[in-house]
mmCIF file of C-alpha atoms and ligand atoms in Angstrom:
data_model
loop_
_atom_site.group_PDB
_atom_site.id
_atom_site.type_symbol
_atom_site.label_atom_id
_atom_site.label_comp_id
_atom_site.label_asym_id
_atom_site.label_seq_id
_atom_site.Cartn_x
_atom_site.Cartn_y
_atom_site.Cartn_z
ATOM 1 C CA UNK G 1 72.673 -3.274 -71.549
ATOM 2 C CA UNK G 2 70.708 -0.009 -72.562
ATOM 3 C CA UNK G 3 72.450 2.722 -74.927
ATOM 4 C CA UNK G 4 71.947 4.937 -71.868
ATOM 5 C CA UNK G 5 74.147 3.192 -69.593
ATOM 6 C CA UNK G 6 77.096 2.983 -72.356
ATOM 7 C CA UNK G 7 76.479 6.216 -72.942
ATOM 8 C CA UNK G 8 76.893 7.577 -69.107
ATOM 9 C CA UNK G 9 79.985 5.154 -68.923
ATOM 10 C CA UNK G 10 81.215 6.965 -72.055
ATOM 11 C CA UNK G 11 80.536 10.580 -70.650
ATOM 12 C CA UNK G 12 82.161 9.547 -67.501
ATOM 13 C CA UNK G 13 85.521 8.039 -69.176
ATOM 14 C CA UNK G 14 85.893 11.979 -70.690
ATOM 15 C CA UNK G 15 84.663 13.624 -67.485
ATOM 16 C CA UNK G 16 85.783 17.643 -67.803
ATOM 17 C CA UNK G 17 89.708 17.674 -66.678
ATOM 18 C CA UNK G 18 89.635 13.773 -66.431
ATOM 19 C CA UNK G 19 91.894 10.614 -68.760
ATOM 20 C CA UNK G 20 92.523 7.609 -69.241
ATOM 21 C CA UNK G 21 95.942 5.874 -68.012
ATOM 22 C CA UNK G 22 96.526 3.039 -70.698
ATOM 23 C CA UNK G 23 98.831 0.123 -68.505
ATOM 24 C CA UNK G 24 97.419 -2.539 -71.012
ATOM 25 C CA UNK G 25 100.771 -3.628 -71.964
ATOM 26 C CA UNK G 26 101.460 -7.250 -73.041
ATOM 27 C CA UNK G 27 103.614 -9.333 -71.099
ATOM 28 C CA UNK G 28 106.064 -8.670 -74.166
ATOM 29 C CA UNK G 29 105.682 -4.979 -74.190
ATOM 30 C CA UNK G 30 105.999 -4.424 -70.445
ATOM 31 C CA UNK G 31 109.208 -6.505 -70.215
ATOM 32 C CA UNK G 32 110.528 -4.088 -73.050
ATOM 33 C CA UNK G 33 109.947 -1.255 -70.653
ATOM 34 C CA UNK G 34 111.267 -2.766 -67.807
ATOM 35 C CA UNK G 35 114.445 -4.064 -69.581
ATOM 36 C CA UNK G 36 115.064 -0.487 -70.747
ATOM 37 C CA UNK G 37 115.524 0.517 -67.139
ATOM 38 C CA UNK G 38 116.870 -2.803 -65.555
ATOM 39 C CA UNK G 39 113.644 -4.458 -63.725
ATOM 40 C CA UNK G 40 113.270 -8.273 -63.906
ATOM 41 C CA UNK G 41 109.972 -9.107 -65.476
ATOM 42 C CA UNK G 42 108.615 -11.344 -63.145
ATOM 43 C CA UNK G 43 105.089 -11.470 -62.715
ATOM 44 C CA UNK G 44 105.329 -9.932 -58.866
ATOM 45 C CA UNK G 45 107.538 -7.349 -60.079
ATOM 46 C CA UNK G 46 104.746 -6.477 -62.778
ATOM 47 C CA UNK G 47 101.861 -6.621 -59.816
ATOM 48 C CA UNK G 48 103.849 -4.304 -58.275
ATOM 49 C CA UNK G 49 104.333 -1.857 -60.576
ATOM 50 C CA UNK G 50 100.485 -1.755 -61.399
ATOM 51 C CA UNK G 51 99.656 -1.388 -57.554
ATOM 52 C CA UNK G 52 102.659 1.443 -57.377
ATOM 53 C CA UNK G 53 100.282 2.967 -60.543
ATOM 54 C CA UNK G 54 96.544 2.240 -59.586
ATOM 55 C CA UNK G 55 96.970 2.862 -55.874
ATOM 56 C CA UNK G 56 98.690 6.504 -56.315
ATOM 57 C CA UNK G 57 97.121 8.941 -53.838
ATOM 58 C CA UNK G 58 94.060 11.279 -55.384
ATOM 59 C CA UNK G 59 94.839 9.476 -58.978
ATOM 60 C CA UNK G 60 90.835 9.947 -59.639
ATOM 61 C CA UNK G 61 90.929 13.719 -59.222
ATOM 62 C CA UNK G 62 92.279 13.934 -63.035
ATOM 63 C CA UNK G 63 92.113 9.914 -64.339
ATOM 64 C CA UNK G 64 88.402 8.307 -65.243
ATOM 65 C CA UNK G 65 90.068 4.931 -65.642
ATOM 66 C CA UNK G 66 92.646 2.650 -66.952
ATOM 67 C CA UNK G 67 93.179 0.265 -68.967
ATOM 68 C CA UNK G 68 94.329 -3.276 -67.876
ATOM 69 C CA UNK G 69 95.759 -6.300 -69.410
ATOM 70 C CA UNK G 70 94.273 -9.751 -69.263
ATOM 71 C CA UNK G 71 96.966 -10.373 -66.278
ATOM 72 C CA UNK G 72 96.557 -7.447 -64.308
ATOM 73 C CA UNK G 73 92.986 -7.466 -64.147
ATOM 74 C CA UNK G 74 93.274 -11.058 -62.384
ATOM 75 C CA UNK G 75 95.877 -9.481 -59.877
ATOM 76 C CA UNK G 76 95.235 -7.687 -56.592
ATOM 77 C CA UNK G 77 96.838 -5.100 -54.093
ATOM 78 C CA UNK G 78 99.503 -6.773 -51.867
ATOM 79 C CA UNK G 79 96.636 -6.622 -49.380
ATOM 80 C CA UNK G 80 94.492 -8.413 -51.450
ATOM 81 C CA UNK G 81 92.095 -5.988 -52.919
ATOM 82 C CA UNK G 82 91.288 -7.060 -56.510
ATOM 83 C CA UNK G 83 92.428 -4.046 -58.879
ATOM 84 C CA UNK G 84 89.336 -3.453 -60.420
ATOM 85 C CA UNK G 85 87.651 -3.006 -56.775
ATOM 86 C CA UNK G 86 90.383 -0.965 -56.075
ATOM 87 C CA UNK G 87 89.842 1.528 -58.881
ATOM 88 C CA UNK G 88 86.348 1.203 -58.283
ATOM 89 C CA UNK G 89 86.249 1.746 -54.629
ATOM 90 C CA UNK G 90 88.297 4.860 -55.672
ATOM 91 C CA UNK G 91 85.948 6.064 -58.265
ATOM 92 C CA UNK G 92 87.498 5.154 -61.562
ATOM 93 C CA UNK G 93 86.678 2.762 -64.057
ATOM 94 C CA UNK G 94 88.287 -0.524 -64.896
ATOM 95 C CA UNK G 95 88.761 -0.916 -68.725
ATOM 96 C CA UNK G 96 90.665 -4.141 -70.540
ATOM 97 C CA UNK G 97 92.921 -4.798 -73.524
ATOM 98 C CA UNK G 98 90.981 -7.594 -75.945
ATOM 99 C CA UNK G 99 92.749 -7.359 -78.444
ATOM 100 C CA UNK G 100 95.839 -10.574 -79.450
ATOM 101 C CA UNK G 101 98.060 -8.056 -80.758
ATOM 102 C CA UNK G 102 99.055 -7.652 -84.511
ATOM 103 C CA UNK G 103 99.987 -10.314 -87.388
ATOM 104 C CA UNK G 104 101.446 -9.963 -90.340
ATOM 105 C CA UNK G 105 98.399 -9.367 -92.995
ATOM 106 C CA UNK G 106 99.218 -12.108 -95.644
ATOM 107 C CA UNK G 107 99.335 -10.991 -99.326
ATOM 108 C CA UNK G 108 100.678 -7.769 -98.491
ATOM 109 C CA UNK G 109 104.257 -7.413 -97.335
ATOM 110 C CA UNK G 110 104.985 -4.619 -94.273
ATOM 111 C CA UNK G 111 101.215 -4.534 -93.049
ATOM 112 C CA UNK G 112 99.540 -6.334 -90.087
ATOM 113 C CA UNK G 113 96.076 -7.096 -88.877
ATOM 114 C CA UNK G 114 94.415 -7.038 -85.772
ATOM 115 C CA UNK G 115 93.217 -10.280 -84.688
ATOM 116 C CA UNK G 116 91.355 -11.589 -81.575
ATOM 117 C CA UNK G 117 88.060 -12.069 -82.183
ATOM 118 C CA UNK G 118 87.448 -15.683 -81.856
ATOM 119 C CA UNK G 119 86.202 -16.359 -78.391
ATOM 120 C CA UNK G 120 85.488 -12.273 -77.971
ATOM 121 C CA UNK G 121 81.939 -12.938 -76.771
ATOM 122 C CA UNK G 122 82.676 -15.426 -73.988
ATOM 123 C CA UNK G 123 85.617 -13.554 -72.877
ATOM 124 C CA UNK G 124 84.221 -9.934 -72.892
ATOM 125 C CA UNK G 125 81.297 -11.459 -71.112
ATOM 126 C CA UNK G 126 83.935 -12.404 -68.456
ATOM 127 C CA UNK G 127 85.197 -9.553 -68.011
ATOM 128 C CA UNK G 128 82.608 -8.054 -67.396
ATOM 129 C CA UNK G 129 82.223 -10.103 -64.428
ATOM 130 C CA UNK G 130 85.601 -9.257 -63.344
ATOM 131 C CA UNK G 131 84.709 -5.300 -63.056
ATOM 132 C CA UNK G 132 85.596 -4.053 -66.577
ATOM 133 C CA UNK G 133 83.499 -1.121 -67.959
ATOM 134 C CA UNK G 134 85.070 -0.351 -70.852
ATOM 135 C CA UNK G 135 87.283 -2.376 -73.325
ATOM 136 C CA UNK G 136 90.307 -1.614 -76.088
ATOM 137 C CA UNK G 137 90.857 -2.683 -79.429
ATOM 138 C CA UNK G 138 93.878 -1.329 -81.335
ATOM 139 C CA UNK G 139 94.720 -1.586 -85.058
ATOM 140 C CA UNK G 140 98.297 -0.708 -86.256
ATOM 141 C CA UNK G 141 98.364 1.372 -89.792
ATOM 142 C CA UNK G 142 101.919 1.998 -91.287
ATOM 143 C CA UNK G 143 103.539 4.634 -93.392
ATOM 144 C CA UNK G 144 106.154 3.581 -95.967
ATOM 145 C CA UNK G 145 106.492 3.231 -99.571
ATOM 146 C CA UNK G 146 102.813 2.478 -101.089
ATOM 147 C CA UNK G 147 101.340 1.404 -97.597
ATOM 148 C CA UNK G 148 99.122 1.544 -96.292
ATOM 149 C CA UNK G 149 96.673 -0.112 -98.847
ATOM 150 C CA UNK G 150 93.269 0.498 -98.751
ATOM 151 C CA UNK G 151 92.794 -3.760 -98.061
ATOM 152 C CA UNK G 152 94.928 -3.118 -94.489
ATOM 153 C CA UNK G 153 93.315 0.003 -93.663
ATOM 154 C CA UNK G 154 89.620 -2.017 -94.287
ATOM 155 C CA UNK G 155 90.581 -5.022 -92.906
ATOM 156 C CA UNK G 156 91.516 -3.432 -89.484
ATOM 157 C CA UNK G 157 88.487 -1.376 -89.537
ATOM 158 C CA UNK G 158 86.013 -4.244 -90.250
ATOM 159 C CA UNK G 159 88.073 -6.179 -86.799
ATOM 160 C CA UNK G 160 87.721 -3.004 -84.943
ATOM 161 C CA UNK G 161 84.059 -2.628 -85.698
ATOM 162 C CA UNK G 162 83.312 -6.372 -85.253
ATOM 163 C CA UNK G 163 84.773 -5.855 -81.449
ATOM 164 C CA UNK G 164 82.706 -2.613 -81.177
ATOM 165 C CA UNK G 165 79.860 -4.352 -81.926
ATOM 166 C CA UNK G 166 80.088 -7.540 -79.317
ATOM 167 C CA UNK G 167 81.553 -5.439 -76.535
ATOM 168 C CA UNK G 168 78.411 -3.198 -76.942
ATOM 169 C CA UNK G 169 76.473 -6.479 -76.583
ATOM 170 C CA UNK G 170 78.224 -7.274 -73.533
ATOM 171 C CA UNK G 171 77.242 -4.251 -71.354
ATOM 172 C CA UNK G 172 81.551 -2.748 -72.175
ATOM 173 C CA UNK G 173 81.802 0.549 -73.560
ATOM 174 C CA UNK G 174 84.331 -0.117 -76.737
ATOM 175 C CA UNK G 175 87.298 1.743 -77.166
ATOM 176 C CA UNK G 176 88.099 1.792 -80.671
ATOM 177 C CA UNK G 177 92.049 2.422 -81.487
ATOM 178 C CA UNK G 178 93.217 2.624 -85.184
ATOM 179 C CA UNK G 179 97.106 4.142 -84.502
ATOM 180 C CA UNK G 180 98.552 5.522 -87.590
ATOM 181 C CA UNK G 181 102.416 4.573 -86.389
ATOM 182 C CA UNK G 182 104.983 7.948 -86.092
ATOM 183 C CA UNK G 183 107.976 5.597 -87.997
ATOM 184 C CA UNK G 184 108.895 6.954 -91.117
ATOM 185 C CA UNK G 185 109.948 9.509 -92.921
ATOM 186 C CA UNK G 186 106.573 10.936 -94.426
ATOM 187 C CA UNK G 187 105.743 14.230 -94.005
ATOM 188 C CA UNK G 188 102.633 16.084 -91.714
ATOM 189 C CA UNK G 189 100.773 15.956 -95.192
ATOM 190 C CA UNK G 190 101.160 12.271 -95.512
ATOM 191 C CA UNK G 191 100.101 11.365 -92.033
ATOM 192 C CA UNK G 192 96.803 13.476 -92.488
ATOM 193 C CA UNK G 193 96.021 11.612 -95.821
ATOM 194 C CA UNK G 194 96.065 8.009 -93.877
ATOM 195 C CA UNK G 195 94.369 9.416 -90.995
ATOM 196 C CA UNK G 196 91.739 10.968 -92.833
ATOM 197 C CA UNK G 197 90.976 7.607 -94.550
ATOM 198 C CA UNK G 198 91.804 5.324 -91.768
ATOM 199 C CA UNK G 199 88.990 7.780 -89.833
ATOM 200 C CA UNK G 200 86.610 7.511 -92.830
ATOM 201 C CA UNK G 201 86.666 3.341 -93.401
ATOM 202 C CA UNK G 202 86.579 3.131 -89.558
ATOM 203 C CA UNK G 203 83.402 4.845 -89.242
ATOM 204 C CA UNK G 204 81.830 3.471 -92.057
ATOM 205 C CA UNK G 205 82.392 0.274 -90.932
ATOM 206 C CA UNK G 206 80.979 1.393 -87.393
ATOM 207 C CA UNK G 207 77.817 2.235 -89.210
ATOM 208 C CA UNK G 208 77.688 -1.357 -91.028
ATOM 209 C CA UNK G 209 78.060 -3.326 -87.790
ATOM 210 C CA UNK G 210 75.308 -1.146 -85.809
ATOM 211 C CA UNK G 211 77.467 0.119 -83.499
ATOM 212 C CA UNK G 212 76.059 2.802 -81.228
ATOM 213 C CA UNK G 213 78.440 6.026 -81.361
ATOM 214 C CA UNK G 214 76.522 7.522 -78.502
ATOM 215 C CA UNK G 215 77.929 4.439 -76.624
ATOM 216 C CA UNK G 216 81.925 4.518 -78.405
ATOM 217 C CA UNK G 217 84.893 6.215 -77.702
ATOM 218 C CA UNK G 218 87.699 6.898 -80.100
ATOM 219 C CA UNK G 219 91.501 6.469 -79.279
ATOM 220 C CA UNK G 220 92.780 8.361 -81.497
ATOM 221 C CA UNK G 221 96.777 9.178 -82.823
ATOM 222 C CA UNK G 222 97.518 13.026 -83.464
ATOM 223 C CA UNK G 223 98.331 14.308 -86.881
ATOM 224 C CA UNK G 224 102.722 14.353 -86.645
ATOM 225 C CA UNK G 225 105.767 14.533 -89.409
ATOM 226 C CA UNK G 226 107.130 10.997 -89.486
ATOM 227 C CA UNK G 227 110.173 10.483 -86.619
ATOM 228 C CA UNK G 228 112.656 10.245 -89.404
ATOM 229 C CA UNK G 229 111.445 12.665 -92.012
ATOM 230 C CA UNK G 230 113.358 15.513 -90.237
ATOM 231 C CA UNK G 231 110.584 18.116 -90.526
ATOM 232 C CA UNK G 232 109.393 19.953 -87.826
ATOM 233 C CA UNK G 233 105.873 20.625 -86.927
ATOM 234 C CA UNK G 234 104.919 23.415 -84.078
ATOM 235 C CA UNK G 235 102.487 22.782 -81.464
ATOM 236 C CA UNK G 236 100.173 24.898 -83.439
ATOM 237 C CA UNK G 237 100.514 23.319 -86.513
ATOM 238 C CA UNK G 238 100.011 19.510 -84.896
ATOM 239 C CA UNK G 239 97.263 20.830 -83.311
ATOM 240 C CA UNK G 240 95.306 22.309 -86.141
ATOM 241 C CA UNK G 241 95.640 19.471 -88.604
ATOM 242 C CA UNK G 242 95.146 17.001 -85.953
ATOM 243 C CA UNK G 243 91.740 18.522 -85.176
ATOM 244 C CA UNK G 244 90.771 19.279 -88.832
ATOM 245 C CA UNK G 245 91.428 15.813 -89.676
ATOM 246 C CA UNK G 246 89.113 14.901 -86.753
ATOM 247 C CA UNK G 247 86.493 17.453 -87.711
ATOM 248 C CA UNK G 248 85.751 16.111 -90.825
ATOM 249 C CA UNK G 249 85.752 12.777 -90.266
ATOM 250 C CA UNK G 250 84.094 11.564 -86.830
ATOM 251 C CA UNK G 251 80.751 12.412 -86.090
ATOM 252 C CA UNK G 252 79.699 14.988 -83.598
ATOM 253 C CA UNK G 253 77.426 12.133 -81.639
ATOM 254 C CA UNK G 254 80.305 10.372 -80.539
ATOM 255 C CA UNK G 255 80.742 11.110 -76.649
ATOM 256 C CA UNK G 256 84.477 12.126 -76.567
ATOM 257 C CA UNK G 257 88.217 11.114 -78.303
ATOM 258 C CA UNK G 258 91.339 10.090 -76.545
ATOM 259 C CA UNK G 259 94.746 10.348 -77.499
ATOM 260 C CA UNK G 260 97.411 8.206 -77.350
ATOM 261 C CA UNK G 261 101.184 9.434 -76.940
ATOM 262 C CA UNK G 262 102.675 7.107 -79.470
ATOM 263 C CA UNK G 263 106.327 7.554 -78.508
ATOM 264 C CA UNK G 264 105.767 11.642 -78.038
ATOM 265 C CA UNK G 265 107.687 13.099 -75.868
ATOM 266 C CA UNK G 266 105.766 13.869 -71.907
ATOM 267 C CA UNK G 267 105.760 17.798 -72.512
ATOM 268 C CA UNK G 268 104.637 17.147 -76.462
ATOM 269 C CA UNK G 269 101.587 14.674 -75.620
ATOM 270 C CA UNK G 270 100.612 17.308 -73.078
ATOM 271 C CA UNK G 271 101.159 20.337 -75.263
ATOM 272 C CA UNK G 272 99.314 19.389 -78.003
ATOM 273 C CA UNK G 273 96.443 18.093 -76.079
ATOM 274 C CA UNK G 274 96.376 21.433 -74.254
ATOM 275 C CA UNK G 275 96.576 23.435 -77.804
ATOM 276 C CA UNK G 276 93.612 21.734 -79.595
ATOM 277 C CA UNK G 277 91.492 22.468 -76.260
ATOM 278 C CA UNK G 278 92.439 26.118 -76.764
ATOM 279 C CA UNK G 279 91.391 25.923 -80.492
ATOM 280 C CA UNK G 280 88.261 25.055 -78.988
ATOM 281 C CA UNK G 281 85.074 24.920 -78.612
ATOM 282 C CA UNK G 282 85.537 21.191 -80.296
ATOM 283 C CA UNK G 283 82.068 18.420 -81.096
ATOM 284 C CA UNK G 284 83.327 16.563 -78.929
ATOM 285 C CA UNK G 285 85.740 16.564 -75.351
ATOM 286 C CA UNK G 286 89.393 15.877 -76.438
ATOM 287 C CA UNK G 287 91.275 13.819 -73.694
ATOM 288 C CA UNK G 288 93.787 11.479 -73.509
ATOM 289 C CA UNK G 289 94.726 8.188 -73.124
ATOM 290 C CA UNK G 290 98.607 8.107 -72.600
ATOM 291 C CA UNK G 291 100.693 5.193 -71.740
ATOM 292 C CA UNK G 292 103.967 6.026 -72.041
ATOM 293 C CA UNK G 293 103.353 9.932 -71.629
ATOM 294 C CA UNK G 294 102.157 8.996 -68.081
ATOM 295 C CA UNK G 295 104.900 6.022 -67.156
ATOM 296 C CA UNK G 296 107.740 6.809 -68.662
ATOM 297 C CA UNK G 297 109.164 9.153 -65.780
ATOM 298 C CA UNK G 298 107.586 7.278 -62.754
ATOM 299 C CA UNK G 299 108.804 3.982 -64.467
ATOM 300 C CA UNK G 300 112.377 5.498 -64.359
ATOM 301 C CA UNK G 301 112.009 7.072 -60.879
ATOM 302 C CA UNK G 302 110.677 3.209 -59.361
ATOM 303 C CA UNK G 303 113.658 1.363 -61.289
ATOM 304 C CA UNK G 304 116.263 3.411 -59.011
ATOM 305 C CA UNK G 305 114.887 1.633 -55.843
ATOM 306 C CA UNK G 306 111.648 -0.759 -56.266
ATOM 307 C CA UNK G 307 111.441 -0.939 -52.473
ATOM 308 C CA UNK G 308 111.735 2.304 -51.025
ATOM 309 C CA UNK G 309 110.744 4.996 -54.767
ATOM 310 C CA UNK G 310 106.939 3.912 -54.567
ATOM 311 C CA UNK G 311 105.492 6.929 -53.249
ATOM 312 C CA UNK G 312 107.755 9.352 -55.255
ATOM 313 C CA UNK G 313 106.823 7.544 -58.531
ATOM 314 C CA UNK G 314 103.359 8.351 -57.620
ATOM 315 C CA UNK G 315 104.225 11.650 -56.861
ATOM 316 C CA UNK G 316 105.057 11.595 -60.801
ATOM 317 C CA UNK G 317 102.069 9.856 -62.202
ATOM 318 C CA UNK G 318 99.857 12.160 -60.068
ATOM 319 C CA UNK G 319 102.196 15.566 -61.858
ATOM 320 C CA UNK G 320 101.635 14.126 -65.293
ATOM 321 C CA UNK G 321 97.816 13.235 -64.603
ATOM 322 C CA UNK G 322 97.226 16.589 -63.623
ATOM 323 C CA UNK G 323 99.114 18.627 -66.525
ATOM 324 C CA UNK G 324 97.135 16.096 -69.183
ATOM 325 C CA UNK G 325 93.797 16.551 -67.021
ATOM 326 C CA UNK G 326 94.881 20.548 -67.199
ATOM 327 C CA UNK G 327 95.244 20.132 -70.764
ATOM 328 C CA UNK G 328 92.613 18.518 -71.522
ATOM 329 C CA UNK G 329 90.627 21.839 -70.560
ATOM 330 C CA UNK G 330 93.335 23.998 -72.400
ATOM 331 C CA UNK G 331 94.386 24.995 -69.055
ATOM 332 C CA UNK G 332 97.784 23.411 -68.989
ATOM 333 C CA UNK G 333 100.644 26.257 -67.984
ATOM 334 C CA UNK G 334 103.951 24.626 -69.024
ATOM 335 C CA UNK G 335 106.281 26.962 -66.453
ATOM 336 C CA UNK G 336 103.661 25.727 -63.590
HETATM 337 C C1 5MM W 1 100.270 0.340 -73.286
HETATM 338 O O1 5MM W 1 100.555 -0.086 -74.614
HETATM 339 C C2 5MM W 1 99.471 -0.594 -75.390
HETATM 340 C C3 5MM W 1 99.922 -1.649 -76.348
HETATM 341 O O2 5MM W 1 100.363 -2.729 -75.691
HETATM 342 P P1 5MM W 1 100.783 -4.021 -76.566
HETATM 343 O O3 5MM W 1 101.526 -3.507 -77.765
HETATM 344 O O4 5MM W 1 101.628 -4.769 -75.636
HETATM 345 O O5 5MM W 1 99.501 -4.704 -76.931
HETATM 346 C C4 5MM W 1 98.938 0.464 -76.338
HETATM 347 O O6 5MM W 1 97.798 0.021 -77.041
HETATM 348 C C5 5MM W 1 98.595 1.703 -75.622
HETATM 349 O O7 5MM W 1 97.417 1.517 -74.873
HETATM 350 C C6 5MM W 1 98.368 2.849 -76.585
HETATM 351 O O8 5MM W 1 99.175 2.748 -77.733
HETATM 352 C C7 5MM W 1 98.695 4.129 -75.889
HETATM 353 O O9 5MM W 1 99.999 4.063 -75.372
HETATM 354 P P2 5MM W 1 101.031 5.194 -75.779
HETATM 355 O O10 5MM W 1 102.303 4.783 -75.114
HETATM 356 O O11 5MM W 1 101.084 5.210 -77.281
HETATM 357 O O12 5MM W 1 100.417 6.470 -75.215
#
């Protein structure tokens, strides 16, 4: 696969006014959500959830593509349209989860480590086949007392560089998520410290492994207070440390950053996106790539009725596509 074609995949994932919707979730995650508002997690009941999502009407007028789980790619449309034709047929492009989730990082207590890169080659190459364009790789870094340590921070940015690499191999634009978690009680200080050197060790190690930025997109986590430190931070203020943090550490070739919502609130994830587009003009397009920030309220909406709420949960997903596709130009109007 040349650079060029990565590259135009890339561009086209951070189209002008256009996002990512992340429904990657593991089995485990997604049952979480659905046990929070009452759904059975069966596998149907999943299919039809991620139909109810990727089928919504005019989705591709503010969403580039989504990401899908090893399942869901495999699944089709009650009619039997596979979902990454489906997406395709409607202009958007199919992306997949690779990653096996976290582990515990042994020899140092409260950390984890990505892991999943045994096998990567044969099974990127096979999805590939299966429609995907682009792939995601997420590392988890913590805040608490003395973590994280530079090993954990290192270890998840050799994995995530490792992936980069191979997907780039395979023809799959990578995705590269390191997720500095909101728990704690650290302050907005703290959280720019990790993700300023979680930033730096990433790209380094992007650099080692050849990876081509032109042909990479970050996923990146916004610059916050910790959820239990009590501070406040104004939209403003998360928005101007997020991008400085940003600024001067990822390099102006790279195509374009996401965002994910990490457990921000709908109107928060939106806001801030909007704000750092007004503090514009930015190296690079600032997007997003929200997963619970575009669910959460259609997921509630479905759960009332999963028979007859399917078009007015897509009714939602469209709203909240279009105020992060309006943010992601600064053009967001919150009383619109
Ligand atoms: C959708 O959730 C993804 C994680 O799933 P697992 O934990 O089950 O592997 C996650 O990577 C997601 O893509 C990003 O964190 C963005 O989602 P949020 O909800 O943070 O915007």
């Amino acid at each position: 696969m040349s650079i060029e074609q990565l590259a135009e995949t890339a561009l086209a994932m951070v189209a002008p006014g256009k996002g990512i919707i992340a429904i990657d979730e593991s089995n485990a995650t997604i049952k979480k959500r659905f046990d929070g508002v009452g759904i059975e997690c069966t596998e149907e009941n999943r299919r039809a959830y991620r139909e109810l999502l990727l089928a919504t009407p005019k989705l591709s007028d503010y969403i580039s593509g989504a990401i899908l789980f090893d399942e869901t790619i495999r699944q089709s449309t009650r009619d039997g349209v596979p979902f990454a034709k489906l997406m395709a047929d409607n202009g958007m492009i199919p992306g997949i989860k690779v990653d096996k989730g976290t582990h515990a990082l042994a020899g140092f207590p409260g950390e984890v480590v990505t892991e999943g890169l045994d096998g990567l080659r044969a099974r990127l190459e096979e999805y590939y086949k299966l429609g995907a364009r682009f792939a995601k790789w997420r590392a988890v870094i913590n805040i608490g007392d003395d973590i994280p340590s530079g090993t954990c921070i290192d270890a998840n940015a050799h994995a995530l560089a490792r992936y980069a690499a191979l997907c780039q191999e395979q023809g799959l634009v990578p995705m590269v998520e390191p997720e500095v978690i909101m728990d704690g009680n650290h302050d907005i200080d703290t959280c720019y410290e990790v993700t300023e050197v979680t930033l730096r060790s990433l790209f380094a190690s992007l650099y080692e492994q050849n990876v081509m930025l032109e042909g990479t997109i970050l996923k990146a986590s916004m610059v916050l207070p910790g959820t239990t430190s009590g501070d406040d931070a104004s939209v403003e203020e998360v928005a101007a440390a997020t991008l400085q943090c940003l600024k001067s550490t990822v390099p102006a070739t790279l195509p374009g950053i996401v965002f994910l919502s990490g457990g921000q609130s709908d109107e928060a994830a939106t806001a801030h996106l909007d704000a750092m587009n007004r503090m514009g003009p930015n190296p690079w397009p600032l997007s997003f790539s929200y997963g619970r920030a575009m669910q959460s309220a259609a997921l509630k909406l479905w759960s009332q009725d999963i028979a007859r709420n399917v078009a007015q949960a897509q009714a939602t997903v469209y709203e909240r596509a279009r105020a992060n596709g309006l943010a992601a130009l600064g053009e967001w109007n919150k009383a619109a």
